[in-house]
Structure formats: structure tokens, C-alpha cells
Coordinates of C-alpha atoms and ligand atoms in Angstrom, one line a residue:
X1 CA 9.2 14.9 10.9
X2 CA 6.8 17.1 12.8
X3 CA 3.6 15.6 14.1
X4 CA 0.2 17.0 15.7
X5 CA 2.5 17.8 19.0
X6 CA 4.2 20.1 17.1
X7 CA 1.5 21.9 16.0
X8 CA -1.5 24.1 17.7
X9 CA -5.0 23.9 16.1
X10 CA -7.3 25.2 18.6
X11 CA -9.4 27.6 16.5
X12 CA -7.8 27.5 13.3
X13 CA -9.0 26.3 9.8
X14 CA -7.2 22.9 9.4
X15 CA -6.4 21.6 5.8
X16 CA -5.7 17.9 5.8
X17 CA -4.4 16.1 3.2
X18 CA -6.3 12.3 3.0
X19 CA -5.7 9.2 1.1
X20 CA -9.2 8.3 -0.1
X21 CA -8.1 6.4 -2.9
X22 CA -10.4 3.6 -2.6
X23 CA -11.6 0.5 -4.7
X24 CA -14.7 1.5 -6.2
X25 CA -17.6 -0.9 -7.9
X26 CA -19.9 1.1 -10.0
X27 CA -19.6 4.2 -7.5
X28 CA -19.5 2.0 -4.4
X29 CA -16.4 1.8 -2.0
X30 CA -15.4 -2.0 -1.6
X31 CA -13.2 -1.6 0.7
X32 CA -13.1 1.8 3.5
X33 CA -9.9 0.5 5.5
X34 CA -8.5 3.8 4.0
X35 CA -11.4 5.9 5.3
X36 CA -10.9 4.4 8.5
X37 CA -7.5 4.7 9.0
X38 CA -7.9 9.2 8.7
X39 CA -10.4 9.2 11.6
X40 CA -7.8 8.9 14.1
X41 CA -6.1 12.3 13.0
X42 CA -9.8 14.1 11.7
X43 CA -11.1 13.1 16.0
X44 CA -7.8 13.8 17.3
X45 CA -8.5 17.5 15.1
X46 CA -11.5 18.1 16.3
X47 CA -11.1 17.3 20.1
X48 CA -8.0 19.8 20.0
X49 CA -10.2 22.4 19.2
X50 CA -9.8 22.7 15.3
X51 CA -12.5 25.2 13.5
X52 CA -13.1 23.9 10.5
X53 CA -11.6 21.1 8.3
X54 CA -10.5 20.9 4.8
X55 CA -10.0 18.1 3.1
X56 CA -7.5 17.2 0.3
X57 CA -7.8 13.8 -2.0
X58 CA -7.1 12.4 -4.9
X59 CA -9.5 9.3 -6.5
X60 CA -7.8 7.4 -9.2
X61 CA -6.1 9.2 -12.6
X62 CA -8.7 11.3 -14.1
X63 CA -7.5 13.3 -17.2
X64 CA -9.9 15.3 -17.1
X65 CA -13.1 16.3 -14.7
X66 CA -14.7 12.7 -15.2
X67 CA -17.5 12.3 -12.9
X68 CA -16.7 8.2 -11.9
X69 CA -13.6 9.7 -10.1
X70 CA -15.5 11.9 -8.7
X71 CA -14.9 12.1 -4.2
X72 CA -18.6 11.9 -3.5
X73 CA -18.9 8.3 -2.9
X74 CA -16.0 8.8 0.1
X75 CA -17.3 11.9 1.2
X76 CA -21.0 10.2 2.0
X77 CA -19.0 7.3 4.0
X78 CA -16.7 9.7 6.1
X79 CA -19.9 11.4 6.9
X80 CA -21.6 8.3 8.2
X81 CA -18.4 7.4 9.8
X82 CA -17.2 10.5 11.2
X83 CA -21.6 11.0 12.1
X84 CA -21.0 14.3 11.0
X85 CA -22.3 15.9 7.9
X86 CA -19.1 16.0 5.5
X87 CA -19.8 18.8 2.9
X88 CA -18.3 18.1 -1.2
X89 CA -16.8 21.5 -2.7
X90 CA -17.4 20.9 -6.5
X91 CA -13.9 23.0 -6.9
X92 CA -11.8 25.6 -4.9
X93 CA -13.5 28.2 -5.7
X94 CA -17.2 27.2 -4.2
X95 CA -15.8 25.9 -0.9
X96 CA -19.0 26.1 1.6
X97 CA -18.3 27.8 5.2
X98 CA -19.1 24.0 7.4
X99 CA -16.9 22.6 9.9
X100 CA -16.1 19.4 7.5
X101 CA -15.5 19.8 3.7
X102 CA -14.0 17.6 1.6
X103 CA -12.8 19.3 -1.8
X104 CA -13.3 17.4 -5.0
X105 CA -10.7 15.2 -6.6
X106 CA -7.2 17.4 -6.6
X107 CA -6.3 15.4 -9.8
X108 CA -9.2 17.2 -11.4
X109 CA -6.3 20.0 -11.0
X110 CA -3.9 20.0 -13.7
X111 CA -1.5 21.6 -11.7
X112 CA -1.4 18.8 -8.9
X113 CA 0.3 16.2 -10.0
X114 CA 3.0 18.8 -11.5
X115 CA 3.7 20.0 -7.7
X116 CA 2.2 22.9 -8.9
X117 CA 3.0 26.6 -6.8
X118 CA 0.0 28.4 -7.6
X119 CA -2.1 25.4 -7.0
X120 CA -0.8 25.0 -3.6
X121 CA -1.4 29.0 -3.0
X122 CA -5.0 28.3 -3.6
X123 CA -5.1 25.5 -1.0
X124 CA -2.6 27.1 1.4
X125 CA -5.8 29.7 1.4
X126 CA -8.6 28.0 2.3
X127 CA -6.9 27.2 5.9
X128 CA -4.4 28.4 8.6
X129 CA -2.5 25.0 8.9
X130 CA -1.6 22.2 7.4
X131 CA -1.6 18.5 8.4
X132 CA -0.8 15.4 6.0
X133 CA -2.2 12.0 6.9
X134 CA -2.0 10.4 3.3
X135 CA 0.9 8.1 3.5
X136 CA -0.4 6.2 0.2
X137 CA 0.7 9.3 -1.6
X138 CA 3.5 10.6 -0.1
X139 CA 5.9 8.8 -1.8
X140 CA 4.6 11.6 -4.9
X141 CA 5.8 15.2 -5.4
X142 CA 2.4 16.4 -5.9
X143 CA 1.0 20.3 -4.7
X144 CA -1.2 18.9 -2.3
X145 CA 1.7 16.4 -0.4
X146 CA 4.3 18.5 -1.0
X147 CA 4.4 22.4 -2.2
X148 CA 1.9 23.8 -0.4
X149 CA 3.6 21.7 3.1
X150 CA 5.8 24.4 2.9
X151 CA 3.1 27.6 2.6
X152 CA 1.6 26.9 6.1
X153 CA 2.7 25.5 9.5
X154 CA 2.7 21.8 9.0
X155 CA 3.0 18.7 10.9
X156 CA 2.1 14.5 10.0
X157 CA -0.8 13.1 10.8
X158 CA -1.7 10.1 13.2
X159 CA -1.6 7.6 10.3
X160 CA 1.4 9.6 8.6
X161 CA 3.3 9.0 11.4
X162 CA 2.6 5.5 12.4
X163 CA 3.2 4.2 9.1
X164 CA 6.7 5.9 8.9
X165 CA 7.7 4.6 12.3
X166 CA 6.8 1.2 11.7
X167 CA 8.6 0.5 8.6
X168 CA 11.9 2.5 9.5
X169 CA 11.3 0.5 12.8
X170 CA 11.9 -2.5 10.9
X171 CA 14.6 -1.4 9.2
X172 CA 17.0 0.5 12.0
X173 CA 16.0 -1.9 14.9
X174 CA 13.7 -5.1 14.4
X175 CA 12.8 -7.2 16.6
X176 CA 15.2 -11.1 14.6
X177 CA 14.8 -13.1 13.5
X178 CA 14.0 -10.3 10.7
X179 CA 11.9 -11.9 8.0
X180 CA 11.0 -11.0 4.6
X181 CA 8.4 -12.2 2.4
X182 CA 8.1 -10.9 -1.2
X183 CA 5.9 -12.3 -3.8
X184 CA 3.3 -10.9 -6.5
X185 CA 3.3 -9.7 -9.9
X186 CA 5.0 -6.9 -10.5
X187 CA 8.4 -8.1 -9.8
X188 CA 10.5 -4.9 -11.2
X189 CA 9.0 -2.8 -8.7
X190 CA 10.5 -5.1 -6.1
X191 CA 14.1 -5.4 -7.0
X192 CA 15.0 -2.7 -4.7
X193 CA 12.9 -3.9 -1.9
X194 CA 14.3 -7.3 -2.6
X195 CA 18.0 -6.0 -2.5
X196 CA 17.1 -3.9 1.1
X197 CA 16.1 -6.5 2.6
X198 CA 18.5 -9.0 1.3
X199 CA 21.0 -6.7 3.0
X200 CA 19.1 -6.8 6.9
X201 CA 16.9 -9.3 7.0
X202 CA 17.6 -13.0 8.4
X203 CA 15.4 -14.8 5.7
X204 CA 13.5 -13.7 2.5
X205 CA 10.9 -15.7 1.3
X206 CA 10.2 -15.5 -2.3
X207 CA 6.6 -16.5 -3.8
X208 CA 4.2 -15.6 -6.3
X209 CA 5.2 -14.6 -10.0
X210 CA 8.5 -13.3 -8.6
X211 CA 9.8 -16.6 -8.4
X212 CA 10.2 -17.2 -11.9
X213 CA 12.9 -14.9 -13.1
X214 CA 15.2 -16.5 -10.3
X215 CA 14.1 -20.2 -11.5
X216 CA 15.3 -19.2 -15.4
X217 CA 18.0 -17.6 -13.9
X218 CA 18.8 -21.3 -12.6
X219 CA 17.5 -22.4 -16.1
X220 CA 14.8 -24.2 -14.9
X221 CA 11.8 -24.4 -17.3
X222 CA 9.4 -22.1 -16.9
X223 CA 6.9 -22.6 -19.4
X224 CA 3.9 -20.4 -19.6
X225 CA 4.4 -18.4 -16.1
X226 CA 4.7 -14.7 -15.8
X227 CA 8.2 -14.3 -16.1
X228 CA 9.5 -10.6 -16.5
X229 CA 12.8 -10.7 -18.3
X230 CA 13.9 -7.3 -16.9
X231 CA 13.9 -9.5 -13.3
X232 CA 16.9 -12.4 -14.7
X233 CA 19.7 -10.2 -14.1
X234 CA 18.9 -8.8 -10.7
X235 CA 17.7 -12.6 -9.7
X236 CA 21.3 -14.0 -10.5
X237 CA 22.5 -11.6 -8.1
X238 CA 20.4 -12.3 -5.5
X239 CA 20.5 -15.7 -6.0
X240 CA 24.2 -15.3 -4.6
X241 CA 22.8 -14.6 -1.1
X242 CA 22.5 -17.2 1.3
X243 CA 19.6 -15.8 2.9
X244 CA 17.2 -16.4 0.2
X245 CA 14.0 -18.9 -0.4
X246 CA 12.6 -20.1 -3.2
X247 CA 9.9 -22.4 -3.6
X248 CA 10.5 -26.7 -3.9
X249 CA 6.9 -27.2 -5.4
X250 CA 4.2 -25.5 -7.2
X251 CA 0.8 -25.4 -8.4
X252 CA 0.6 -25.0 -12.6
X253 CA -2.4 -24.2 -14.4
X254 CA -3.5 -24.5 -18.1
X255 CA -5.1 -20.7 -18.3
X256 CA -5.1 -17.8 -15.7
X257 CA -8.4 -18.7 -14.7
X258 CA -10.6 -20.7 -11.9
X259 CA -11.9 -23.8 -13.7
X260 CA -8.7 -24.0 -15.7
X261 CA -7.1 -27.8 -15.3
X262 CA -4.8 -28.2 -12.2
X263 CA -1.3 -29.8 -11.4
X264 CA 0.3 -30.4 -8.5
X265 CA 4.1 -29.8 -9.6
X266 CA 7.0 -31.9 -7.0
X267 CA 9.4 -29.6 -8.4
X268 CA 10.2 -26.4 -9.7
X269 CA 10.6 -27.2 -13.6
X270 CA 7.0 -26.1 -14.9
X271 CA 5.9 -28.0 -18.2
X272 CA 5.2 -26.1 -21.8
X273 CA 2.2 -24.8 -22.0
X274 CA 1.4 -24.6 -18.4
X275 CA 1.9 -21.5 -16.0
X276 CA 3.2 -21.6 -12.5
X277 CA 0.1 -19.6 -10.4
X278 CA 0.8 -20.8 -7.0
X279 CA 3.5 -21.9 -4.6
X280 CA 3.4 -25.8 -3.8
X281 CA 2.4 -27.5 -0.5
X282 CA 5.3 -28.2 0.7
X283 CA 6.7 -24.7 -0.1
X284 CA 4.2 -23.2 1.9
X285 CA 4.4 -25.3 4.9
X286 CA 7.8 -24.3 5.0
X287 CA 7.8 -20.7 4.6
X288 CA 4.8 -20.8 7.1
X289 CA 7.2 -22.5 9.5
X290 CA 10.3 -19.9 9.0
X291 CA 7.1 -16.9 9.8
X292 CA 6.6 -18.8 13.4
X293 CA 9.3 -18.4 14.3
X294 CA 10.1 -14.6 13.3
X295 CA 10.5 -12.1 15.7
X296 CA 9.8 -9.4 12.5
X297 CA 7.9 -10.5 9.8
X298 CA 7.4 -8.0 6.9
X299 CA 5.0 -9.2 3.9
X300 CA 4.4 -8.0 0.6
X301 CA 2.7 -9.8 -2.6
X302 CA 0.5 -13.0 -2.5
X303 CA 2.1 -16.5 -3.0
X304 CA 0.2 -17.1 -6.2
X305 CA -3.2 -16.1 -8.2
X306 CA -4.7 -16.1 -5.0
X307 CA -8.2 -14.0 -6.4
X308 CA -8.1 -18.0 -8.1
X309 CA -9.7 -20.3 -5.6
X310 CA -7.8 -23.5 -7.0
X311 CA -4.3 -21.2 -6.7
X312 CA -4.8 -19.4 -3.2
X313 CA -3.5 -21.9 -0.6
X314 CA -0.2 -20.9 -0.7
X315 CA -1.0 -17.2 -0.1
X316 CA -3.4 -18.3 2.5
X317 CA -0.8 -20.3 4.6
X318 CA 1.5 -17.3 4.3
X319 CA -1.3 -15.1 5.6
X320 CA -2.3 -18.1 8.6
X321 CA 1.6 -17.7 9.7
X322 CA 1.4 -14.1 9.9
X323 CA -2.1 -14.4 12.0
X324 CA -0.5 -16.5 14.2
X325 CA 3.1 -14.9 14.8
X326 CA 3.9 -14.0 17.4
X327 CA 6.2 -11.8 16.5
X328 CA 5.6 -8.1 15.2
X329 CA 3.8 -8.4 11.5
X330 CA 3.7 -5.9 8.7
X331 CA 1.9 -6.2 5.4
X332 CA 2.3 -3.3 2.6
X333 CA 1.0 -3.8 -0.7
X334 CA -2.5 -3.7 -2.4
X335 CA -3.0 -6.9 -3.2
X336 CA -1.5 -8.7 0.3
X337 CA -4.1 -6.6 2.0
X338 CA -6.8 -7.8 -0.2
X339 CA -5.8 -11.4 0.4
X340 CA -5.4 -10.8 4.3
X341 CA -9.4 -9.1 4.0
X342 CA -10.7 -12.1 2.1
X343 CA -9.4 -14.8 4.6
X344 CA -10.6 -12.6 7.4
X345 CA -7.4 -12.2 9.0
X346 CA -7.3 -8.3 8.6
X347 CA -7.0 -7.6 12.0
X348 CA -4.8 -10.4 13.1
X349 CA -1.6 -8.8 11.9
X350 CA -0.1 -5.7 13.5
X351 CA 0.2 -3.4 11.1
X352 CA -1.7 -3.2 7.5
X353 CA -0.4 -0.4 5.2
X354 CA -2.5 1.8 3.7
X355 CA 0.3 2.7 1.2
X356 CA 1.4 -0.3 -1.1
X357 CA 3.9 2.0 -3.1
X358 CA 5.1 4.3 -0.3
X359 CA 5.5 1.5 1.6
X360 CA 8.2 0.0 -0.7
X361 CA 9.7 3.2 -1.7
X362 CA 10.4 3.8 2.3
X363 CA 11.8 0.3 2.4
X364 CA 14.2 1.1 -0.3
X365 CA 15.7 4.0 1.6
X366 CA 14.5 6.5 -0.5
X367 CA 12.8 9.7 1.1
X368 CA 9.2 10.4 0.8
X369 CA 9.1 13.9 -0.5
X370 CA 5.6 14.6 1.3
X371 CA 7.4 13.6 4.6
X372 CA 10.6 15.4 3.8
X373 CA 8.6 18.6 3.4
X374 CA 7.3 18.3 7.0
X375 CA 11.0 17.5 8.6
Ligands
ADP401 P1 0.7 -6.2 -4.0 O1 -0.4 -5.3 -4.5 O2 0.4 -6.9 -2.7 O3 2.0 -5.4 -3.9 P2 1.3 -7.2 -6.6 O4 0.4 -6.1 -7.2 O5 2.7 -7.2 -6.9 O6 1.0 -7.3 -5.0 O7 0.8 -8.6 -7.1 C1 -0.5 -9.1 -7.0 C2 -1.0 -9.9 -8.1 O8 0.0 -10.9 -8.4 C3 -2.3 -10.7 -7.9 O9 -3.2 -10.1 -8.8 C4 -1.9 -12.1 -8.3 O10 -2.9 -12.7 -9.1 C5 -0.7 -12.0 -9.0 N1 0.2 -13.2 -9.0 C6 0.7 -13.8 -7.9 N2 1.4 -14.9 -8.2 C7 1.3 -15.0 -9.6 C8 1.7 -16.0 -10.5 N3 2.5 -17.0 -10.1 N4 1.4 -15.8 -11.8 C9 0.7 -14.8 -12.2 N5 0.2 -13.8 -11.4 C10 0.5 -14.0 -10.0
MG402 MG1 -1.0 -4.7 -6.5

């Protein structure tokens, strides 16, 4: 993969490509980590000389031109962030002659998400090279991550380029004990990860909703959890590896909610009527204790509801471990990076990914097409 070595800048007209895709609240950011994690590459630009910059983002999945996706809200913090006035092209065609631009949502494009040829002529235009820095969508065929890579010289960004070092680090040559967390929700989207790093890690840990379709795989009860079906089959296989951990206790509630009634569960069997929402103590004690001693610890997906108050220890004594490892730690995913933010342990793990998705996609050995298209 080329990077910014690669590539000379002084003097030209820079389009980057950015992952601004953040959390919004009635049109206010709640969370800028993104934002901050592009001003490496947009200073590093600009100290090498760069003329101009033009920005390239995508907010959300508008269908149409809807104004709450519009970039304006992230334009107005990288301004204050970057202390330089950031100017917001309403489309490609009124793109104002400024040092910093920021064009408006690319999904306002039809043609973006379709990897589109002409589109990425029309951005290949408003520049002389190209640099991506949005690892959060580079796991997408898109004409802004991918086609138009290949209309101008092009090279990774800062962030780009961490991002991909550290996880393939992990994979080719981690520091071991290698371990493996994996909870959340959305369990089918983790089989793969699940199966790459059953294959070279030392330990996986498994928490949160995932547990489930490997207890009724065991044909324990699981009552009212959140148990995808589609995740039995692949659970029975894993279940064959000795490296995987499941949880000995968990925490059941009545409703998916905070003042819902609570039970302390010794076991794993989870009564009718009541949903498993977070691992137990024990469980966690334990899994904090294989995380100490890790010389690689990789996390993705809380331990349990952890948004919940009365169903968050587990996740938070996952997220404790990781503060205090020693070893190298590594969260992808959304929600994990949520949970790190909320206990205020954000910056006490080495490596937060900006890209829950691409993160996972990378693990799986599959190849990014926005990074293949600067290799
Ligand atoms: P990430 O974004 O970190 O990849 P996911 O999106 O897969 O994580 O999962 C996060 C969600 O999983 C959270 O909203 C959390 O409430 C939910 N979750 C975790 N454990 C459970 C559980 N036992 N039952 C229901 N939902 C759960
Ligand atoms: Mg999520």
C-alpha cells in the first residue's frame, strides 16, 4: 500500500477521502474521535506544502439530498479543530476556491455507492492527487474509496495506514499470548472473525448475545435471550476448539430495559421468560484475568446490554483488563468504543478503531478494496 512517502504534495490540490461518519443528536456530533483521528494526515498535508484540500465524506444512508445528513455539522468542528476556516461545497459543481473545502455528503451522489466512473471523473477533477484516510469505509467499493484511487496518484493516509498495520500486525506476528474477545449483538457478522481467530489466537473469549447460539448448541435453556438461529451451526463447530470461553454465570433480566427485575444466574441455563443481558461475576473475573495476562489482546462487542446500568459490569471488567494490560490492546467495533468512552478508559488502550466493519472484514482475511486500489 502506498503511503504519504510515496507521494509529493508540495503545491498541488489534495483530495482526501475522510470518514466523518459520526453519531449525530439533533444535528450535534456526540462523539468527534473520528474527526480527530483525520488531523494527523490533513497537518501532516498541510506542513508538506499541499495547496489546497478537498474533502470527501459520506454521513449516514441518505436516499435522497436530506438535509439531517447533511456534512455541515462536521465541517463546523474540523474547522474549530483544524482553527482554520473549513469551507461546505453544497455539490461538485459550486466548489469555492479556499485552502480547506469539505464537499457535501458523496451519498447525496447516486453514483457513489455504485463505484460509479463518471462520478469519480468529477472528483478526480477538483484535485491533482489523491490520498484516502477513511479506513471506516474502505472495506466498500464506493467511487470515492475506490474508482477514482485509480484516476490520480494516490497513496493512504496516516490513519489509513495505522489501522491496516495494526490489525495485520496481530494477525502475521502478535505479541502471545494472542487473545480474543468477541461479544455483542450481531453475532452473524462475527462468524468469520470468530473462525480467524479461533485459527491464531491462544484464547477467545466469548460474551455478550453471542454466547447464546453456542449454549443452545449445548442445549442449554436459553429462554428469552437474543439468540440468532443462523449462529447454532457455526457455534457447534467452534465449540469443537479447545481454545474457546464461554461464560459460567450470567446476569438475566425480565425486559431489555434499566428498571427491569434482576437475577443473578450461577449457571448458564437462563429461565423462560427471562433474557440473558450480561455475563456473570464470576465470568468476568475470569476473562479479566486471561486479558492480564495477554501479550495481544484484540476486543470487539460488549459483554452484555452494557447502555443498561444494572447489565454493564461485565463489559466494564472486560474494558478495566484492557486498561490495565500490559500487553498491546486493540478494540474495533462501534459499540466496544462506546463502552470504552463511557467508563473513561478511551485512551487507556492502544489502539481504538475508527472502523467497526473494516476492522472485522480485515480480520477475516478479506481485502479492503479501498486499500487494494492504493497497492
Ligand atoms: P460492536 O458495535 O462493538 O461491534 P455490536 O454492534 O455487535 O458491537 O453489539 C453491541 C450491542 O450488543 C449493544 O447495543 C448491546 O446492548 C448488545 N448486547 C450485548 N449483549 C447482549 C445480550 N446479552 N442481549 C442483548 N443484547 C446484547
Ligand atoms: Mg455496533
Amino acid at each position: 500500500m502506498r503511503t504519504l512517502e510515496d507521494l509529493d504534495v508540495e503545491g498541488k490540490r489534495v483530495l482526501v477521502r475522510v470518514d466523518f461518519n459520526v453519531p449525530l443528536d439533533h444535528g450535534r456530533i456526540t462523539d468527534d474521535a473520528r474527526i480527530k483521528a483525520a488531523l494527523p494526515t490533513l497537518k501532516e498535508l498541510r506542513e508538506q506544502g499541499a495547496a489546497k484540500l478537498v474533502l470527501l465524506a459520506h454521513l449516514g444512508r441518505p436516499k435522497d439530498r436530506e438535509p439531517e445528513f447533511s456534512l455541515k455539522p462536521a465541517a463546523e468542528r474540523l474547522s474549530e479543530l483544524l482553527e482554520t476556516e473549513v469551507a461546505l461545497a453544497p455539490n461538485l459543481d459550486d466548489v469555492p476556491d479556499v485552502d480547506v473545502v469539505m464537499i457535501e455528503n458523496v451519498r447525496y451522489e447516486p453514483g457513489e455507492t455504485k463505484n460509479d466512473e463518471e462520478l469519480a471523473k468529477r472528483y478526480a477533477a477538483l484535485a491533482d492527487v489523491y490520498v484516502n484516510d477513511a479506513f471506516g469505509a474502505a472495506h466498500r467499493a464506493h467511487a470515492s474509496t475506490e474508482a477514482v484511487a485509480h484516476l490520480l496518484p494516490s497513496a493512504a493516509g496516516r490513519l489509513l495506514e495505522r489501522e491496516v498495520a495494526t490489525i495485520t500486525g496481530i494477525l502475521e506476528d502478535p505479541k502471545r499470548p494472542l487473545v480474543a474477545v468477541v461479544g455483542g449483538a450481531k453475532v452473524t457478522d462475527k462468524i468469520g472473525v470468530l473462525d480467524a481467530f479461533l485459527e491464531r489466537a491462544d484464547s477467545v473469549l466469548i460474551g455478550g448475545a453471542m454466547c447464546f447460539p453456542f449454549f443452545a448448541a449445548q442445549g442449554h435453556d436459553v429462554g428469552a435471550s437474543k439468540c440468532e438461529e443462523e449462529g447454532v451451526e457455526p457455534a457447534k463447530r467452534a465449540l469443537e476448539s479447545d481454545k474457546l470461553r464461554l461464560p459460567s454465570d450470567l446476569v438475566a433480566g425480565k425486559d431489555f430495559s434499566e428498571d427491569t427485575e434482576v437475577r443473578e444466574l450461577d449457571g448458564v441455563d437462563v429461565p423462560d421468560g427471562w433474557m440473558g443481558l450480561d455475563i456473570g461475576r464470576d465470568s468476568a473475573e475470569a476473562y479479566a484475568a486471561v486479558i492480564a495476562e495477554a501479550g495481544t489482546v484484540f476486543w470487539n462487542g460488549p459483554m452484555g446490554a452494557f447502555e443498561l446500568e444494572p447489565f454493564a459490569a461485565g463489559t466494564r471488567r472486560v474494558a478495566e483488563a484492557m486498561a490495565e494490560c500490559e500487553g498491546t490492546t486493540v478494540v474495533g467495533g462501534g459499540d466496544s468504543a462506546a463502552a470504552l468512552a463511557e467508563f473513561g478508559l478511551a485512551d487507556r488502550v492502544d489502539h481504538l478503531s475508527t472502523g467497526g466493519g473494516a476492522s472485522l472484514e480485515l480480520i477475516e482475511g478479506k481485502t479492503l478494496p479501498g486499500v487494494e486500489a492504493l497497492s
